[in-house]
PDB file of C-alpha atoms in Angstrom:
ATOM      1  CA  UNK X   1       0.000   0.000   0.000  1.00 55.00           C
ATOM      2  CA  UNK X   2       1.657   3.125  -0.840  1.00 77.00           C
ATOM      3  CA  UNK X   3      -0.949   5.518   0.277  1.00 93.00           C
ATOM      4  CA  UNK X   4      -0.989   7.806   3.677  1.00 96.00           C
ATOM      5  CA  UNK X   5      -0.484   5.933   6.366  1.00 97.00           C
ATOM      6  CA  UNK X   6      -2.021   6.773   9.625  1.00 97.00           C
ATOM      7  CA  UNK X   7      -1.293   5.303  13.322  1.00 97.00           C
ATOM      8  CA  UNK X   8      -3.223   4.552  15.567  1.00 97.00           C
ATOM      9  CA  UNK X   9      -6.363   4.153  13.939  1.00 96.00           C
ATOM     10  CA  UNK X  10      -8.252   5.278  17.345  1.00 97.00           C
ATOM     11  CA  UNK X  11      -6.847   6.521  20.612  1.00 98.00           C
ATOM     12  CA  UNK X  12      -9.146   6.953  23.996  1.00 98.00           C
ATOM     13  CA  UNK X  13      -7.210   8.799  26.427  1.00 98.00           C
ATOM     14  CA  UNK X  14      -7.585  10.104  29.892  1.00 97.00           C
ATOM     15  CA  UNK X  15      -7.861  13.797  30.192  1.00 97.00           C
ATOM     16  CA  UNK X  16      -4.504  15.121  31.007  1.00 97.00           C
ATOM     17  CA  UNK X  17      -2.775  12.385  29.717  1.00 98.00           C
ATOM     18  CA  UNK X  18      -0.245  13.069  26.043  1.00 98.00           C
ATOM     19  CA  UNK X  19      -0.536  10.805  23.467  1.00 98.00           C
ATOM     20  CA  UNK X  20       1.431  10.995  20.270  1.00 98.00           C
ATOM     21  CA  UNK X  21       0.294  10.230  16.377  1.00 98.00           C
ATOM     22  CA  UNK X  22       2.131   8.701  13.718  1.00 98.00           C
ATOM     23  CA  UNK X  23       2.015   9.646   9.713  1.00 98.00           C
ATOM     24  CA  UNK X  24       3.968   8.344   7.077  1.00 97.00           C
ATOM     25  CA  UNK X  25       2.976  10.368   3.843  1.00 96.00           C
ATOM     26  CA  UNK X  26       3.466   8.653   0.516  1.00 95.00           C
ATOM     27  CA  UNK X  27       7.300   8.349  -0.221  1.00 91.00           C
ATOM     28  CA  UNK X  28       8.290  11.028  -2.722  1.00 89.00           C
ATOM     29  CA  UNK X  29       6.095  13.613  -1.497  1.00 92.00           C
ATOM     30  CA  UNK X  30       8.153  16.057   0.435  1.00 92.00           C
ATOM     31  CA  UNK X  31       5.296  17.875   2.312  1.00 93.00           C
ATOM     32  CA  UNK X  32       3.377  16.580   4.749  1.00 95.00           C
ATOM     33  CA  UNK X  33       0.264  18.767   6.487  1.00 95.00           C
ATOM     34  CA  UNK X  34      -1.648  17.877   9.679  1.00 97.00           C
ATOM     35  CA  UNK X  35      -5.078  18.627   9.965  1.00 96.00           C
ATOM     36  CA  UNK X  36      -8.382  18.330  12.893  1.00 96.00           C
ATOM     37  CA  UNK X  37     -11.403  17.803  11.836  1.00 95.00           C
ATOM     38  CA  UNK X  38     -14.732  18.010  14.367  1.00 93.00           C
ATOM     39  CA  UNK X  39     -18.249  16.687  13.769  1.00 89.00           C
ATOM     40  CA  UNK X  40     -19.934  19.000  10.787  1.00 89.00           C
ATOM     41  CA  UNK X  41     -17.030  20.771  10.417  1.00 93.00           C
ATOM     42  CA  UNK X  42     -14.477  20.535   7.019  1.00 94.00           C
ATOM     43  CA  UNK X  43     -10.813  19.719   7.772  1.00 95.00           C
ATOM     44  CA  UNK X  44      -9.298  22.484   9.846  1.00 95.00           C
ATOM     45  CA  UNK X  45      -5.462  23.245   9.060  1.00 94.00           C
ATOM     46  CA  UNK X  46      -3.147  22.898  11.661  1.00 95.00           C
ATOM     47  CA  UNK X  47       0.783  23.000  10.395  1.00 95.00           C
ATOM     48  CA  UNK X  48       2.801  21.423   7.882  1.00 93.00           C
ATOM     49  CA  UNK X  49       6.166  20.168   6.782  1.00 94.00           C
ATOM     50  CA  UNK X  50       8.069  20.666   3.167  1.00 92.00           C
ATOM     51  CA  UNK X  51      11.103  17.780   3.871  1.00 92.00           C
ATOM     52  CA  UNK X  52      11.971  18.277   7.854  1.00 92.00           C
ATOM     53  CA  UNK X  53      11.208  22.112   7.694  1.00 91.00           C
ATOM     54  CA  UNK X  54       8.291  23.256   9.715  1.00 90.00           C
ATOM     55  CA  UNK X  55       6.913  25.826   7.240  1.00 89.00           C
ATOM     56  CA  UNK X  56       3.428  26.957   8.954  1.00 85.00           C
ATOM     57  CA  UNK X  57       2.732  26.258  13.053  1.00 82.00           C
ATOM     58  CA  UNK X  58       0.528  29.288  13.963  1.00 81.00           C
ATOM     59  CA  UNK X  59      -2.455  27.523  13.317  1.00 83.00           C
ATOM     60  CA  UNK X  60      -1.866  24.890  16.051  1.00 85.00           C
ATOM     61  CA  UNK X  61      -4.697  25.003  18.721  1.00 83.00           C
ATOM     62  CA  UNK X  62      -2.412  25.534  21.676  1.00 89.00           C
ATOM     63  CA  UNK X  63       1.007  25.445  22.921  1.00 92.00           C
ATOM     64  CA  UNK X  64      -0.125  21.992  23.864  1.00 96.00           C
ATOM     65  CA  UNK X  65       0.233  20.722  20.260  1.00 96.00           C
ATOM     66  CA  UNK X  66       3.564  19.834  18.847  1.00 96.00           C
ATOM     67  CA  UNK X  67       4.661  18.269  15.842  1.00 96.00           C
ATOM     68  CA  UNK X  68       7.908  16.826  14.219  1.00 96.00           C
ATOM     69  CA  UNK X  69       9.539  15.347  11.394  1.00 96.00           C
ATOM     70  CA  UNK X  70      12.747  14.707  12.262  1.00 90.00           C
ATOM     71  CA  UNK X  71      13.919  13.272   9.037  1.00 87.00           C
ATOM     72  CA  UNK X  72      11.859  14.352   6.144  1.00 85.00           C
ATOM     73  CA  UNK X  73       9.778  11.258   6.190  1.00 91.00           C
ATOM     74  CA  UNK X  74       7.613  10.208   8.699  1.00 96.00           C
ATOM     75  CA  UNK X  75       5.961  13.066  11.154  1.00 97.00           C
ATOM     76  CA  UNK X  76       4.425  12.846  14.877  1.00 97.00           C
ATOM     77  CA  UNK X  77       1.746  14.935  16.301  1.00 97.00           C
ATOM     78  CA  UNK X  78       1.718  15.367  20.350  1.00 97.00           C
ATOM     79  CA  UNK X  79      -0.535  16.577  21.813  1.00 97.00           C
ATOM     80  CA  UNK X  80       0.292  17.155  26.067  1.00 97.00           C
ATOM     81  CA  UNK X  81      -2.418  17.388  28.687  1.00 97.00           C
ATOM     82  CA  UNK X  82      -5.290  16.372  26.641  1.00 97.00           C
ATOM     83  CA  UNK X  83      -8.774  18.246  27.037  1.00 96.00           C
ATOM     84  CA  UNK X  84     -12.145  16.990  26.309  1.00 96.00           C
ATOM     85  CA  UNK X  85     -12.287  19.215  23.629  1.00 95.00           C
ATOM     86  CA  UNK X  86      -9.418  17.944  21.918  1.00 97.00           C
ATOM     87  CA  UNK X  87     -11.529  14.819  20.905  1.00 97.00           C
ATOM     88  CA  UNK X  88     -11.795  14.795  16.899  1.00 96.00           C
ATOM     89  CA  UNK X  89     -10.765  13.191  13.889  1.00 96.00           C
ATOM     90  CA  UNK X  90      -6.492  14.305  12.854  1.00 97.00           C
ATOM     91  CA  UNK X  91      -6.055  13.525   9.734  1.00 97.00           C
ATOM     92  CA  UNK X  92      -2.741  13.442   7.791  1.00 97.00           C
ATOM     93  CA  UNK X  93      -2.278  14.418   4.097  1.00 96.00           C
ATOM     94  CA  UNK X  94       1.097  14.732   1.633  1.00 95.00           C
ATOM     95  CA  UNK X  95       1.696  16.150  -1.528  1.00 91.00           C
ATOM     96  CA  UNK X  96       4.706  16.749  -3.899  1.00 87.00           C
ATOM     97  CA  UNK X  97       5.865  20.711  -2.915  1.00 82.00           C
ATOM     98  CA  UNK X  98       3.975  23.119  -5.661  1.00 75.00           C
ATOM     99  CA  UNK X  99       0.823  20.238  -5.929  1.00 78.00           C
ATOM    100  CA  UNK X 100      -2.570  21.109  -5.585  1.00 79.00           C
ATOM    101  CA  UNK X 101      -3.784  17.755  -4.684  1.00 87.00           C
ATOM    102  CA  UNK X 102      -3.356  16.428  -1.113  1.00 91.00           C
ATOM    103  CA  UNK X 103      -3.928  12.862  -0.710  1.00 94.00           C
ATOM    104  CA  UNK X 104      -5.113  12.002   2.917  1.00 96.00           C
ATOM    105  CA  UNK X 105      -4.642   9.139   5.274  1.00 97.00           C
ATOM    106  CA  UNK X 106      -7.486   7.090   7.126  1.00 96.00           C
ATOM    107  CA  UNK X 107      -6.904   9.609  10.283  1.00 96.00           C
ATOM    108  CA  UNK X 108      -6.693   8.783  13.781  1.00 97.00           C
ATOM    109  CA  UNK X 109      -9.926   9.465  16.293  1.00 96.00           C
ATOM    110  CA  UNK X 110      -8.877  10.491  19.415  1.00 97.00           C
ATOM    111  CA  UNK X 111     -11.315  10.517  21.964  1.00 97.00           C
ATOM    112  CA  UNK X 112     -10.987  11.916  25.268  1.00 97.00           C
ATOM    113  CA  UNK X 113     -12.576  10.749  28.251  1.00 96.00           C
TER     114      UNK X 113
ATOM    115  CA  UNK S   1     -14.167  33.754   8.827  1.00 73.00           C
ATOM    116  CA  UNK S   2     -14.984  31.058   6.707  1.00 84.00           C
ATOM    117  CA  UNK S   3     -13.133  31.350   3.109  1.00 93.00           C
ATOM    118  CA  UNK S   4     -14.701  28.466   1.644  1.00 96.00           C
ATOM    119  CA  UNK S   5     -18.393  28.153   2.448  1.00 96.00           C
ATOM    120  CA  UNK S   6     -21.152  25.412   1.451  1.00 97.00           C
ATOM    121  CA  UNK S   7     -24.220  26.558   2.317  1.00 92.00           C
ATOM    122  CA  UNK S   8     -26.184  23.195   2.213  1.00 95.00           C
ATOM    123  CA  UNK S   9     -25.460  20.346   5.307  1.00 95.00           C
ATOM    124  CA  UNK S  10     -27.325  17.868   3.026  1.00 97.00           C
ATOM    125  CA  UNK S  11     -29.176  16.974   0.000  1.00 97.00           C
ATOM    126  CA  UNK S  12     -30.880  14.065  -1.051  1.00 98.00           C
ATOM    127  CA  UNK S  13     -31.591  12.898  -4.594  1.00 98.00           C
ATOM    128  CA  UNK S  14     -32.864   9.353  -6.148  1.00 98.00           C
ATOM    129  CA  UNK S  15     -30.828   7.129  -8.206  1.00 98.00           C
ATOM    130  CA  UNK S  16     -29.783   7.875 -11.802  1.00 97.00           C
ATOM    131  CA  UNK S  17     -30.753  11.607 -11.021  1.00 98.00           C
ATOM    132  CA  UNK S  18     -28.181  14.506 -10.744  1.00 98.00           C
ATOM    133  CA  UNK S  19     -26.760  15.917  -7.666  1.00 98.00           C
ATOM    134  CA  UNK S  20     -25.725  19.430  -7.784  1.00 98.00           C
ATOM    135  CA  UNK S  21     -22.950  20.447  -5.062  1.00 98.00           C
ATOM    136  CA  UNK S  22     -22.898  24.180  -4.552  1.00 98.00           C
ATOM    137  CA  UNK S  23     -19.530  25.747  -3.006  1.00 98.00           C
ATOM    138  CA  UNK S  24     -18.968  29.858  -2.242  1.00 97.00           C
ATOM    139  CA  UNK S  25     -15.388  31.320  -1.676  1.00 97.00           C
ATOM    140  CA  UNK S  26     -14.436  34.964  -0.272  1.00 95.00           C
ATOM    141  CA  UNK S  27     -10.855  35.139  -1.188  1.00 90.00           C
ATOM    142  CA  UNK S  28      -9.810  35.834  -4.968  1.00 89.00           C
ATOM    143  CA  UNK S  29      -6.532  34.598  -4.048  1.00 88.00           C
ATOM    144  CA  UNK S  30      -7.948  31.423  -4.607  1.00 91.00           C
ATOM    145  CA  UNK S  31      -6.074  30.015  -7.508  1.00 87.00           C
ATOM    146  CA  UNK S  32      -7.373  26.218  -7.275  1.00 91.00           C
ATOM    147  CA  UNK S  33     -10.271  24.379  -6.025  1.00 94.00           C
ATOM    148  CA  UNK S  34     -11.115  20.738  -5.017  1.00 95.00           C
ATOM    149  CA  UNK S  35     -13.331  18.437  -4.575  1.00 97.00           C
ATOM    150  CA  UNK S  36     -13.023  15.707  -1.915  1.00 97.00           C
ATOM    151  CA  UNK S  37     -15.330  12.915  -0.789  1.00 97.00           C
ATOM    152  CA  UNK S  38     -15.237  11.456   2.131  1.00 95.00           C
ATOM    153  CA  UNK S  39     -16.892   8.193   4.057  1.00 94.00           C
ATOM    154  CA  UNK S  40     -17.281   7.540   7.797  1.00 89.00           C
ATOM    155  CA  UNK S  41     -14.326   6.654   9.523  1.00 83.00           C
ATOM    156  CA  UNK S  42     -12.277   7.345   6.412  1.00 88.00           C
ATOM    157  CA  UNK S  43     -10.153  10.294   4.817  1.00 92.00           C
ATOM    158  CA  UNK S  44     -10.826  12.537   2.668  1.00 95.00           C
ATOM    159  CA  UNK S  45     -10.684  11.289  -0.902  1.00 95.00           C
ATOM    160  CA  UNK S  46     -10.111  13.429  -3.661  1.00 94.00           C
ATOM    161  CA  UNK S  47     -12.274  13.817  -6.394  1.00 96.00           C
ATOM    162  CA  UNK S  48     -11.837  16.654  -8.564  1.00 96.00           C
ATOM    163  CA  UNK S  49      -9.911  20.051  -9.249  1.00 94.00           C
ATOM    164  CA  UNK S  50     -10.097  22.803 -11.495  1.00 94.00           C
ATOM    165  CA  UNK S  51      -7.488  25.663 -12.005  1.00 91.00           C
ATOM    166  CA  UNK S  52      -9.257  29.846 -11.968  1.00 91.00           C
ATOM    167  CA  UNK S  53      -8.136  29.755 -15.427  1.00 91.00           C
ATOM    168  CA  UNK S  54     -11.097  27.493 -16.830  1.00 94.00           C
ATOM    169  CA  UNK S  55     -14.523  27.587 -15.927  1.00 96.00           C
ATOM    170  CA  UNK S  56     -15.393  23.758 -16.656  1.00 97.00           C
ATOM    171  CA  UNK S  57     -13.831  20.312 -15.920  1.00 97.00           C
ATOM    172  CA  UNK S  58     -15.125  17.377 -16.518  1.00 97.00           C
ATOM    173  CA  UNK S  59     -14.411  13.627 -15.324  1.00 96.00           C
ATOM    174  CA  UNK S  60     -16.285  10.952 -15.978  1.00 97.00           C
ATOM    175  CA  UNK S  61     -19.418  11.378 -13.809  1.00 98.00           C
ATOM    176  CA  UNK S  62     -18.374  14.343 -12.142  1.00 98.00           C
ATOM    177  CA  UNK S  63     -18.232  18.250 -13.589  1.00 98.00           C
ATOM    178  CA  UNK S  64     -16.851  20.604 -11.627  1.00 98.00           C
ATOM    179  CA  UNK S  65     -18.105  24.363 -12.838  1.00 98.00           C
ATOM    180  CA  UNK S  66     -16.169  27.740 -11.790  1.00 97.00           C
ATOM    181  CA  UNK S  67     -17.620  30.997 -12.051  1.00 97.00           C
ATOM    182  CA  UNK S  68     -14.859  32.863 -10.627  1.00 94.00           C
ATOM    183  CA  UNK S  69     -16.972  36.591 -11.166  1.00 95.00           C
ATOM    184  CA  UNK S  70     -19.227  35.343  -8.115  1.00 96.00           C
ATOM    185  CA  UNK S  71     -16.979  33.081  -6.440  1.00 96.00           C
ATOM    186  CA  UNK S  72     -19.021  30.118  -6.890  1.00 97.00           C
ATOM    187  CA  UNK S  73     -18.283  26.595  -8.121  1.00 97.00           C
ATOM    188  CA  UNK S  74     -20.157  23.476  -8.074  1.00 98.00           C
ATOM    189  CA  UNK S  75     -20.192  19.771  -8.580  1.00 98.00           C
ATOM    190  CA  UNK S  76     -22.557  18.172 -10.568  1.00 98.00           C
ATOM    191  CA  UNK S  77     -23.087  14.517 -10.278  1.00 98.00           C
ATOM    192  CA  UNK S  78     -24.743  12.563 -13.497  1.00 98.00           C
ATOM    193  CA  UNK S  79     -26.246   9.573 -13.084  1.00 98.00           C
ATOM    194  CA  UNK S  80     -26.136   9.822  -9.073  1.00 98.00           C
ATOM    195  CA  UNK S  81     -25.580   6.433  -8.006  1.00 97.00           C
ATOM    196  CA  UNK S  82     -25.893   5.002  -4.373  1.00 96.00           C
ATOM    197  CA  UNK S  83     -22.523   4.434  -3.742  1.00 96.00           C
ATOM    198  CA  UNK S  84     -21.993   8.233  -4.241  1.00 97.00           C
ATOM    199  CA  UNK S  85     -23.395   8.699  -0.484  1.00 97.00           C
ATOM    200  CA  UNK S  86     -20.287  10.596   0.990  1.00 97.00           C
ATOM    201  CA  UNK S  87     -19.900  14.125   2.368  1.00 97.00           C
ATOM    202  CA  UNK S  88     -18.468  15.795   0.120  1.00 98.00           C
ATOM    203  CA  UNK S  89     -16.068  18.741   0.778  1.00 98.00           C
ATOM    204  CA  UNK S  90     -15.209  22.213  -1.281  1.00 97.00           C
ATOM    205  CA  UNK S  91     -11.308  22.983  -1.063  1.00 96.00           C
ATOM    206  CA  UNK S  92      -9.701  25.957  -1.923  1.00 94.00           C
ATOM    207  CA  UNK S  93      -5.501  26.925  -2.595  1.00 89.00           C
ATOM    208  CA  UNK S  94      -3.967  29.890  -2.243  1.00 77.00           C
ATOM    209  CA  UNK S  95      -1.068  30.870  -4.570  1.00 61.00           C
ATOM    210  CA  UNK S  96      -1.285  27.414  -7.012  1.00 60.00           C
ATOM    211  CA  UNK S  97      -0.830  25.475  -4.739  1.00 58.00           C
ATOM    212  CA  UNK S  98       1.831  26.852  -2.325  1.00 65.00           C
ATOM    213  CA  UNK S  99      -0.271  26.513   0.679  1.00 76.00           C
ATOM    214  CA  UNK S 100      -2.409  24.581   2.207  1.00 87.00           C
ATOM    215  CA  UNK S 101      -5.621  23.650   1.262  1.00 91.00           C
ATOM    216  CA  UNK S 102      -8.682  25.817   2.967  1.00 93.00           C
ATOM    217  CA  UNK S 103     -12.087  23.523   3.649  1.00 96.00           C
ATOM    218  CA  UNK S 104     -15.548  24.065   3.491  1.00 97.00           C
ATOM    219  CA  UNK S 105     -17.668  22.430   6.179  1.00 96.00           C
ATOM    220  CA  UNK S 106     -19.150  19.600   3.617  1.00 97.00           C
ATOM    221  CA  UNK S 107     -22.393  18.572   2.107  1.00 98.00           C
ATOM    222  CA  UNK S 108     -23.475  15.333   2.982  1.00 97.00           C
ATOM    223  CA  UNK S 109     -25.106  13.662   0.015  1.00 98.00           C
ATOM    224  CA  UNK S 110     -27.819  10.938   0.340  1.00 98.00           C
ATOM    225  CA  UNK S 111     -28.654   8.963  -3.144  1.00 98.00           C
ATOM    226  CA  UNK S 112     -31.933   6.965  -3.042  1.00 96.00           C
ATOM    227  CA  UNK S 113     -32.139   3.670  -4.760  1.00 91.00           C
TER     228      UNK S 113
END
């Protein structure tokens, strides 16, 4: 399978406790964008990647939310003390730099109990 | 502020009929727009684009129109068939491409056998 690859498929957490979320975008795409996504609401941006650089990280919801990718490939999402309201759908998408089209993994529900 | 806005949460239509998707946008920036459909519990798929410099594309089933004077493009869906049940999202780029993609909150489309 050489689509976006998302893990885990669903997380329930404790509130306050961090969890962490995997992507690994399609191989030759060099950026990779992160992205929540709430009941009845479109895919909200929150930062992206072109290779390792971190290019856009304003639009992450809190100081709580961090994300990496360390080598250009694969990229983590952490999010530390988790809040009820932190429970949605993060979804992971990659494209080639300059492309239009982002293809998406299967995302990773998070719920927060 | 929403950027990309679709007006209608739902629309039903029978089998074999066609489905018109209707997407607004506020900021001529906008250089290219998608169309994404997504299941339950899956990501966003995408479906079809169109570049501000034609007003029609057309694949297969699907027709994507632009009408870039009012800001307004839409999806058109001919014959409708039941496995085209999905919400379907309006995406919008910045610069061709060069930044991320901005979502409207979705249309979820029900086709009737």
């Amino acid at each position: 399978d050489t689509g976006v690859s998302q893990n885990p498929r669903h997380k329930i957490t404790k509130r306050g406790q961090n969890v962490t979320f995997r992507c690994d975008p399609i191989s030759e795409h060099n950026r990779l964008y992160w992205y929540r996504q709430t009941l009845g609401q479109g895919p909200e941006f929150l930062t992206y990647f072109q290779n390792e650089a971190q290019l856009e990280k304003s639009r992450l919801l809190s100081d709580r939310f961090s994300a990496e990718r360390p080598k250009g490939s694969f990229s983590t999402l952490e999010i530390q003390r988790t809040e009820q309201g932190d429970s949605a759908m993060y979804l992971c998408a990659s494209s080639l730099a300059g492309g239009v089209e982002a293809f998406f993994g299967q995302g990773t529900r998070l719920t927060v109990v | 502020d929403q950027q990309v806005k679709q007006n209608s949460p739902s629309l039903s239509v029978q089998e074999g009929r066609i489905s018109i998707l209707n997407c607004d946008y506020t900021n001529s920036m906008f250089d290219y727009f998608l169309w994404y459909k997504k299941y339950p519990a899956e990501g966003p798929t995408f479906l079809i684009s169109i570049s501000s410099i034609k007003d029609k594309n057309e694949d297969g089933r699907f027709t994507v129109f632009l009408n870039k004077s009012a800001k307004h493009l839409s999806l058109h869906i001919v014959p409708s068939q039941p496995g085209d049940s999905a919400v379907y999202f309006c995406a919008a780029s910045p610069l061709s491409g060069n930044t991320p993609l901005v979502f409207g909150k979705g249309t979820r489309l029900s086709v009737i056998a």
